[in-house]
Coordinates of C-alpha atoms in Angstrom, one line a residue:
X1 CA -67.9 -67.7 31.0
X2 CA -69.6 -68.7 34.4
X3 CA -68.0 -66.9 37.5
X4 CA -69.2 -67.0 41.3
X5 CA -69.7 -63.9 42.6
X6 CA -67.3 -63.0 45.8
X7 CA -69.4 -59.7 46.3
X8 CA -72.0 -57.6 45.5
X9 CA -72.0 -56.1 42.0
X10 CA -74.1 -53.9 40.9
X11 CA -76.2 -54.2 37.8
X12 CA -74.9 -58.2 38.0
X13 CA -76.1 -59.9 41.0
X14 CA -75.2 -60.6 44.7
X15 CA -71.9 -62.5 46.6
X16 CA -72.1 -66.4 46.1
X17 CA -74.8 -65.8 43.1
X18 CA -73.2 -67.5 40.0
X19 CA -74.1 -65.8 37.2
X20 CA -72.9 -66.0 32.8
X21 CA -70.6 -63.0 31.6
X22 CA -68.3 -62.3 28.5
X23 CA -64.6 -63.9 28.7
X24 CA -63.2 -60.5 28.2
X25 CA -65.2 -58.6 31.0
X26 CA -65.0 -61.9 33.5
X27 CA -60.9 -62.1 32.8
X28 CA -60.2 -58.0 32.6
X29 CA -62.4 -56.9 35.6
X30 CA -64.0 -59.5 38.1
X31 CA -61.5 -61.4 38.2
X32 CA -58.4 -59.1 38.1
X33 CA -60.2 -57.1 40.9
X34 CA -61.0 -60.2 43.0
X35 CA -65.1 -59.4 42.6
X36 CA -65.2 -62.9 41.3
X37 CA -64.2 -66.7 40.6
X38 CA -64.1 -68.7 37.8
X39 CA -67.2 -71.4 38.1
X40 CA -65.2 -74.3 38.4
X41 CA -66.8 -77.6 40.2
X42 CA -64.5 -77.5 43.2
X43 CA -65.6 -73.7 43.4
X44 CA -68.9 -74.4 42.7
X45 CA -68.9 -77.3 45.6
X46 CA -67.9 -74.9 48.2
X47 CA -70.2 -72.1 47.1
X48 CA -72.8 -75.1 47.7
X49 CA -71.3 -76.2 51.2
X50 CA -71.5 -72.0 52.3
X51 CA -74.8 -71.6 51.4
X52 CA -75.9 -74.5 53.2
X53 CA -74.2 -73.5 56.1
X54 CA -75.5 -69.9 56.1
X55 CA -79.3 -71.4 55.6
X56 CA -78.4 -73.8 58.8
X57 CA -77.1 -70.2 60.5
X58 CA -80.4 -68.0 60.0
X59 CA -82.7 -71.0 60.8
X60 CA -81.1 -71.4 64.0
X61 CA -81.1 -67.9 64.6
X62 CA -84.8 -67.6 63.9
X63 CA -85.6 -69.9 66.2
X64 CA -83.6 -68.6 69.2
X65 CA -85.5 -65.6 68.2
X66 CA -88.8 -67.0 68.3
X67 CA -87.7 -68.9 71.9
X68 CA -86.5 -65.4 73.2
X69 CA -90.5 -63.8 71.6
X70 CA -92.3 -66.8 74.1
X71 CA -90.4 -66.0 76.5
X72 CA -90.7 -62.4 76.5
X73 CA -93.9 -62.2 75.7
X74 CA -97.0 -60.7 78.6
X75 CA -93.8 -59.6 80.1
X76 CA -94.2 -55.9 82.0
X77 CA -91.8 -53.8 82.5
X78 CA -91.7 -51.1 85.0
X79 CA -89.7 -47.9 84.5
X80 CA -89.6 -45.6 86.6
X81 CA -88.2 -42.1 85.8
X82 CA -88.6 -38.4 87.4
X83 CA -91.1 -36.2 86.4
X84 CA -92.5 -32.6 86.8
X85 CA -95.9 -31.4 87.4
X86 CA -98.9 -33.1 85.6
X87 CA -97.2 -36.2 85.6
X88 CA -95.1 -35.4 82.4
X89 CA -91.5 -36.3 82.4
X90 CA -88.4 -35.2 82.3
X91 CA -87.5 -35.5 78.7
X92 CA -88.7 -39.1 77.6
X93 CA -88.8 -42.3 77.9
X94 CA -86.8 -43.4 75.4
X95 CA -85.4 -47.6 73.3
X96 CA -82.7 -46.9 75.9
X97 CA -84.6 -47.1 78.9
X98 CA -86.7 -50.0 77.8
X99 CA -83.4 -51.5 76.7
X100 CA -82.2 -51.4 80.4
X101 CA -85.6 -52.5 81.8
X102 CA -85.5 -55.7 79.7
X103 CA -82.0 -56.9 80.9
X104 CA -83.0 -56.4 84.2
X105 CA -85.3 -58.9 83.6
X106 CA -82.7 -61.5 82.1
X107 CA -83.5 -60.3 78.0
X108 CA -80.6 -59.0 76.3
X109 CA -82.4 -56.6 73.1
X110 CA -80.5 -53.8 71.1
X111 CA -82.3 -50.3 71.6
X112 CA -82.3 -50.3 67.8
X113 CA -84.8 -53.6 68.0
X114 CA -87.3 -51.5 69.9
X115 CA -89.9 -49.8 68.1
X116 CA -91.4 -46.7 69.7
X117 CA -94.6 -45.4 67.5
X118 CA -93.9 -42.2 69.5
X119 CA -91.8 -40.6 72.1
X120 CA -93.2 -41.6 75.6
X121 CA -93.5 -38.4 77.4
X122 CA -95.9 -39.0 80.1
X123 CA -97.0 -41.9 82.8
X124 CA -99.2 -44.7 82.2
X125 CA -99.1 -48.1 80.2
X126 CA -97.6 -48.1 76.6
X127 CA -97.0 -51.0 74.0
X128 CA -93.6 -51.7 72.2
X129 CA -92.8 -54.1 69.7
X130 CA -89.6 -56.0 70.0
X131 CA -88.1 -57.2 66.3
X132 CA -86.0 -59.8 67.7
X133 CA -85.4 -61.1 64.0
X134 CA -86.3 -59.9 60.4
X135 CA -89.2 -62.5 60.6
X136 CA -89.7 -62.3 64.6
X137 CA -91.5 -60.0 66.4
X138 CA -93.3 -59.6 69.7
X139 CA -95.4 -56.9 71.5
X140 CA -94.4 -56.2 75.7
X141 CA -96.4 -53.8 78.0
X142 CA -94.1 -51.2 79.3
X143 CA -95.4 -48.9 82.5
X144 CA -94.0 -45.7 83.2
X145 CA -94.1 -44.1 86.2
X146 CA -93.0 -41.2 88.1
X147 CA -90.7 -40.6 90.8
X148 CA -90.4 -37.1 92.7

């Protein structure tokens, strides 16, 4: 029997996938647990019709993304933060900060989209890449400096 996935089953495939399975284990679990439908062409048509749309979706979405990386990109931003002697600061830099220095520049990124290779400790210039989208990504300059 052919059935449309309605989510994620392990061992069997993904939501929306549409895949062959016994009668028995089609009738007695995925379906009686709602896990699945059975692959009829209305269902089938509408499967079709989501899938389209949800293409549609993430290509627009990758290319905001990519508008947002020209944008953004050569951009410097300037934090500045208190620090003790030698220049090193007061705990670190850290996605927040950059987070914060980025909207006050009119770019709205999540702190979890900003990649630090390490924590940022001390003054100076550093480089930090953005992942705006699973297939986006963009490098900014970002200068720390001290404040007594």
């Amino acid at each position: 029997m052919k059935v449309i996935l309605l989510s994620d089953v392990d061992g069997l495939g993904k939501a929306d996938d549409i895949v062959n399975v016994n009668d028995g284990y089609a009738r007695n679990f995925l379906l009686k647990r709602k896990l699945a439908l059975e692959a009829t062409a209305s269902n089938l048509n509408s499967v079709r019709m989501k899938k389209g749309a949800l293409a549609e979706r993430a290509k627009r979405e990758k290319e905001e993304a990519e508008e947002i990386a020209a944008r953004i990109s050569g951009q410097k931003i300037i934090l500045q933060l208190k620090a003790g002697e030698g220049g090193k600061l007061y705990g670190a830099a850290t996605s927040a900060d950059i987070s914060e220095g980025l909207k006050k520049l009119g770019f709205t990124v999540d702190k979890k989209n900003i990649s630090l290779k390490s924590p940022i400790k001390t003054a100076g210039e550093y480089e930090i890449s953005l992942k705006l989208h699973p297939e986006v990504a963009v490098t900014i300059t970002v200068e720390v400096k001290t404040v007594n």
